[in-house]
Short mmCIF file of C-alpha atoms in Angstrom, two decimals:
data_model
loop_
_atom_site.label_atom_id
_atom_site.label_comp_id
_atom_site.label_asym_id
_atom_site.label_seq_id
_atom_site.Cartn_x
_atom_site.Cartn_y
_atom_site.Cartn_z
CA MET A 1 -9.58 13.12 16.91
CA THR A 2 -7.68 10.06 17.05
CA ASP A 3 -4.73 8.03 16.36
CA GLY A 4 -4.60 7.08 12.55
CA LEU A 5 -6.47 10.20 11.08
CA SER A 6 -4.07 12.89 11.16
CA GLU A 7 -1.19 11.52 9.38
CA PRO A 8 -0.14 12.61 5.62
CA LEU A 9 -2.30 11.36 2.93
CA THR A 10 -0.67 9.81 -0.23
CA ARG A 11 -0.85 10.50 -3.99
CA ARG A 12 -3.49 7.79 -4.31
CA PRO A 13 -7.20 8.66 -4.96
CA VAL A 14 -8.11 10.82 -2.03
CA PRO A 15 -11.33 9.22 -1.25
CA ASP A 16 -9.87 5.61 -1.23
CA VAL A 17 -7.20 6.82 1.13
CA ILE A 18 -9.68 8.51 3.48
CA ALA A 19 -11.86 5.32 3.53
CA GLU A 20 -8.97 3.20 4.50
CA ARG A 21 -7.69 5.64 7.14
CA ILE A 22 -11.20 5.71 8.81
CA THR A 23 -11.41 1.89 8.56
CA ALA A 24 -7.96 1.63 10.15
CA THR A 25 -9.03 3.77 12.91
CA ILE A 26 -12.03 1.69 13.70
CA ALA A 27 -9.90 -1.54 13.46
CA ASN A 28 -7.44 -0.28 15.86
CA GLY A 29 -10.19 0.72 18.29
CA ALA A 30 -9.77 4.34 18.29
CA LEU A 31 -13.27 4.56 16.94
CA LYS A 32 -15.71 1.93 18.16
CA PRO A 33 -19.08 0.46 17.04
CA GLY A 34 -21.87 2.87 17.80
CA GLU A 35 -19.69 5.86 18.12
CA ARG A 36 -20.43 9.06 16.03
CA LEU A 37 -18.01 10.44 13.77
CA PRO A 38 -16.91 14.09 14.00
CA SER A 39 -19.00 16.40 11.66
CA GLU A 40 -17.94 16.79 7.98
CA PRO A 41 -16.23 20.11 8.53
CA VAL A 42 -14.26 18.79 11.55
CA LEU A 43 -13.45 15.51 9.80
CA ALA A 44 -12.33 17.21 6.72
CA LYS A 45 -10.04 19.64 8.77
CA GLN A 46 -8.42 16.67 10.73
CA LEU A 47 -7.80 14.94 7.44
CA ASN A 48 -6.67 18.04 5.55
CA VAL A 49 -8.84 17.11 2.63
CA GLY A 50 -11.94 18.60 0.78
CA ARG A 51 -15.48 17.96 1.72
CA THR A 52 -16.26 16.45 -1.65
CA SER A 53 -13.63 13.74 -1.35
CA LEU A 54 -14.69 13.12 2.20
CA ARG A 55 -18.27 12.67 1.25
CA GLU A 56 -17.16 10.14 -1.51
CA ALA A 57 -15.31 8.24 1.02
CA LEU A 58 -18.09 8.15 3.44
CA ARG A 59 -20.49 7.02 0.77
CA LYS A 60 -18.07 4.16 0.07
CA LEU A 61 -17.96 3.22 3.82
CA SER A 62 -21.67 3.41 3.99
CA THR A 63 -22.04 1.02 1.10
CA LEU A 64 -19.61 -1.41 2.67
CA GLY A 65 -21.64 -1.32 5.96
CA ILE A 66 -18.68 0.17 7.99
CA ILE A 67 -20.56 3.31 8.89
CA GLU A 68 -24.33 4.37 8.95
CA VAL A 69 -25.55 7.85 8.16
CA VAL A 70 -28.66 8.62 10.32
CA ARG A 71 -30.47 11.64 8.89
CA GLY A 72 -30.44 14.42 11.47
CA LYS A 73 -28.27 12.58 14.05
CA GLY A 74 -25.04 12.15 12.32
CA THR A 75 -22.66 9.31 11.03
CA PHE A 76 -22.03 6.31 13.27
CA VAL A 77 -19.60 3.34 13.23
CA CYS A 78 -21.19 0.04 12.48
CA GLU A 79 -19.53 -3.40 13.18
CA PRO A 80 -17.68 -3.89 9.71
CA PRO A 81 -18.57 -7.06 7.70
CA ALA A 82 -16.36 -9.81 8.58
CA ASP A 83 -15.50 -10.59 4.81
CA ASP A 84 -14.69 -7.09 3.73
CA PRO A 85 -11.21 -7.37 2.44
CA THR A 86 -10.27 -3.99 3.70
CA THR A 87 -11.44 -4.82 7.19
CA GLN A 88 -9.55 -8.24 7.21
CA TYR A 89 -6.35 -6.42 5.91
CA VAL A 90 -6.57 -3.75 8.72
CA ARG A 91 -7.13 -6.30 11.48
CA TRP A 92 -4.26 -8.49 10.06
CA SER A 93 -1.92 -5.52 9.99
CA LEU A 94 -2.90 -4.55 13.51
CA ASP A 95 -1.68 -7.92 14.69
CA GLU A 96 1.37 -8.12 12.48
CA GLY A 97 2.10 -4.37 12.42
CA PHE A 98 5.48 -4.05 14.17
CA ALA A 99 7.14 -6.87 12.04
CA LEU A 100 5.53 -5.50 8.89
CA THR A 101 6.98 -2.00 9.32
CA GLU A 102 10.47 -3.27 9.83
CA LEU A 103 10.08 -5.74 6.87
CA LEU A 104 8.78 -2.93 4.81
CA GLU A 105 11.69 -0.75 5.72
CA ALA A 106 14.12 -3.30 4.61
CA ARG A 107 12.29 -4.13 1.41
CA ILE A 108 12.27 -0.47 0.53
CA GLY A 109 15.92 -0.08 1.13
CA LEU A 110 16.76 -3.24 -0.81
CA GLU A 111 14.49 -2.65 -3.86
CA THR A 112 15.10 0.96 -4.44
CA THR A 113 18.92 0.40 -4.49
CA ALA A 114 18.30 -2.72 -6.90
CA ALA A 115 16.25 -0.50 -9.21
CA GLY A 116 18.90 2.16 -9.37
CA LEU A 117 21.59 -0.47 -10.19
CA ALA A 118 19.41 -2.26 -12.68
CA CYS A 119 19.17 1.03 -14.67
CA THR A 120 23.03 0.57 -15.22
CA ARG A 121 23.30 -3.15 -15.43
CA ALA A 122 20.06 -4.77 -16.98
CA THR A 123 20.62 -6.46 -20.36
CA ASP A 124 18.16 -5.89 -22.88
CA ASP A 125 16.47 -9.35 -22.59
CA GLU A 126 16.07 -8.54 -18.76
CA LEU A 127 14.36 -5.17 -19.69
CA ARG A 128 11.94 -7.22 -22.11
CA GLU A 129 11.30 -9.69 -19.36
CA LEU A 130 10.49 -6.85 -16.84
CA ASN A 131 7.86 -5.54 -19.26
CA ARG A 132 6.55 -9.04 -19.86
CA LEU A 133 6.15 -9.62 -16.13
CA ARG A 134 4.42 -6.22 -15.60
CA ILE A 135 1.81 -7.03 -18.42
CA ALA A 136 1.43 -10.56 -16.94
CA HIS A 137 0.51 -9.11 -13.46
CA ASP A 138 -2.02 -6.63 -15.09
CA GLU A 139 -3.69 -9.45 -16.85
CA ALA A 140 -3.74 -11.41 -13.69
CA HIS A 141 -6.40 -9.15 -12.18
CA GLU A 142 -8.74 -11.04 -14.54
CA HIS A 143 -7.86 -14.40 -13.04
CA ASP A 144 -7.40 -15.10 -9.28
CA LEU A 145 -5.55 -14.16 -6.33
CA ASP A 146 -3.02 -16.60 -6.58
CA ALA A 147 -1.86 -15.39 -9.96
CA LEU A 148 -1.85 -11.84 -8.74
CA VAL A 149 0.64 -12.99 -5.88
CA HIS A 150 2.80 -14.99 -8.15
CA THR A 151 3.20 -12.32 -10.91
CA ASP A 152 3.87 -9.59 -8.30
CA GLU A 153 6.51 -11.62 -6.67
CA ALA A 154 7.94 -12.58 -9.98
CA LEU A 155 8.37 -8.81 -11.12
CA HIS A 156 9.92 -7.49 -7.92
CA GLU A 157 12.37 -10.51 -7.93
CA ALA A 158 13.21 -9.83 -11.62
CA ILE A 159 14.15 -6.13 -10.62
CA MET A 160 16.36 -7.56 -7.91
CA ASN A 161 18.11 -9.92 -10.30
CA ALA A 162 18.45 -7.15 -12.80
CA SER A 163 20.73 -5.33 -10.39
CA HIS A 164 23.50 -8.12 -10.66
CA ASN A 165 24.37 -7.61 -7.15
CA VAL A 166 24.74 -10.98 -5.37
CA VAL A 167 24.68 -9.35 -1.95
CA LEU A 168 21.51 -7.60 -2.47
CA ILE A 169 19.80 -10.44 -3.96
CA GLY A 170 21.05 -12.82 -1.04
CA LEU A 171 19.61 -10.15 1.51
CA TYR A 172 16.23 -10.08 -0.40
CA LYS A 173 15.68 -13.84 -0.81
CA PRO A 174 14.85 -14.47 2.79
CA LEU A 175 12.29 -11.72 2.81
CA VAL A 176 10.32 -13.30 0.01
CA PRO A 177 8.60 -16.03 2.03
CA GLU A 178 7.82 -13.41 4.76
CA MET A 179 5.98 -11.21 2.14
CA VAL A 180 3.69 -14.10 0.70
CA GLU A 181 0.82 -13.39 3.26
CA PHE A 182 1.39 -9.61 3.00
CA ARG A 183 1.12 -9.79 -0.74
CA ARG A 184 -2.18 -11.91 -0.55
CA ARG A 185 -3.76 -9.37 1.99
CA THR A 186 -2.73 -6.38 -0.17
CA LEU A 187 -3.71 -7.66 -3.51
CA ALA A 188 -7.11 -8.73 -2.33
CA LEU A 189 -8.05 -5.13 -1.62
CA PRO A 190 -10.42 -3.56 -3.83
CA HIS A 191 -8.13 -0.88 -5.11
CA SER A 192 -5.23 -3.12 -5.77
CA GLY A 193 -5.72 -2.75 -9.60
CA THR A 194 -4.93 0.97 -9.35
CA ARG A 195 -1.57 0.10 -8.33
CA SER A 196 -0.60 -1.56 -11.54
CA ASP A 197 0.33 2.14 -12.80
CA ASP A 198 3.14 2.02 -10.02
CA HIS A 199 4.63 -1.08 -11.67
CA ARG A 200 4.49 0.73 -15.10
CA PHE A 201 6.41 3.74 -13.70
CA MET A 202 8.96 1.39 -12.24
CA VAL A 203 9.71 -0.72 -15.26
CA ASP A 204 9.55 2.34 -17.60
CA ALA A 205 12.07 4.25 -15.66
CA ILE A 206 14.52 1.15 -15.70
CA ALA A 207 13.95 0.75 -19.34
CA ARG A 208 14.91 4.53 -19.76
CA ARG A 209 17.99 3.79 -17.52
CA ALA A 210 16.91 6.65 -15.23
CA PRO A 211 18.10 5.62 -11.75
CA VAL A 212 16.72 8.43 -9.87
CA ALA A 213 13.27 8.06 -11.36
CA ALA A 214 13.43 4.33 -10.95
CA ARG A 215 14.34 4.45 -7.05
CA GLN A 216 11.68 7.07 -6.56
CA ALA A 217 8.95 4.96 -8.47
CA VAL A 218 9.76 1.92 -6.34
CA ALA A 219 9.88 3.77 -3.10
CA GLU A 220 6.70 5.41 -3.74
CA HIS A 221 5.02 2.17 -4.47
CA LEU A 222 6.12 0.60 -1.34
CA TRP A 223 5.83 3.61 0.70
CA ILE A 224 1.93 3.51 0.32
CA PHE A 225 1.84 0.21 2.12
CA TYR A 226 4.19 1.24 4.69
CA GLN A 227 1.88 4.32 5.52
CA GLU A 228 -1.10 1.93 5.66
CA VAL A 229 0.53 -0.44 8.08
CA ARG A 230 1.65 2.18 10.38
CA ALA A 231 -1.73 3.93 10.24
CA VAL A 232 -3.10 0.78 11.90
CA ALA A 233 -0.45 -0.59 14.17
CA ALA A 234 2.02 2.14 14.94
CA PRO A 235 0.28 4.84 16.99
CA GLY A 236 1.78 4.99 20.41
CA ASP A 237 4.92 3.02 19.77
CA ASP A 238 8.52 4.22 20.47
CA ILE A 239 9.67 3.90 16.89
CA ILE A 240 10.41 7.23 15.14
CA ALA A 241 8.55 6.96 11.68
CA PRO A 242 9.90 8.63 8.52
CA GLU A 243 7.72 11.57 7.67
CA SER A 244 7.99 11.19 3.80
CA VAL A 245 9.42 8.74 1.28
CA ARG A 246 12.32 11.05 0.98
CA ALA A 247 13.73 9.11 3.85
CA PHE A 248 14.25 6.15 1.35
CA VAL A 249 15.57 7.79 -1.69
#
């Protein structure tokens, strides 16, 4: 089948990733409203996933109104609801994709390096502040999107500052305004709360002063977003994409 459905899946819950991959494929025009999806066995093989996970993803998409299951005929693409956050994110990524992939590549490089240095240089007060900011971000899920964006930004900036490298911090600061809309789009997604574990892994690794683990945790956290953006916007471009997160750590 089609661009966007054959790329590697991440360590996130497989049904969520499958659902987002299919939504991305619809949004980039590779699957159009009214078109029938491949049969379950074919689709499961293309995605390299189990049929149980695939069925769960299809149920989720059916509930959202993105696909329709017609008994005896198959599964068909609907016009996604205009107010669905996943659909909005995918369409926005499609428009902004090229710039976003380069922005995320730069961000992964800067933040992984900063996390490794923070393991050596962060003061005890800075470690306590990182944990406070992590908790504040978790709690912001109970409030509003503005709080989520602010606390996410504050935590990532605190990691950069804990590197005590003025050049890294100087390179990172101009990226922050560019990431505001990206943060708003991704944090509005239904599964954004599941990514709080990524922040815990990052902060715990820095607190343990384990630079390899810290770099890996940051890279894997941002790699998820990178894959999602490329799944939407990158098919057919001339840029060679990294095959795995190992390109950044």
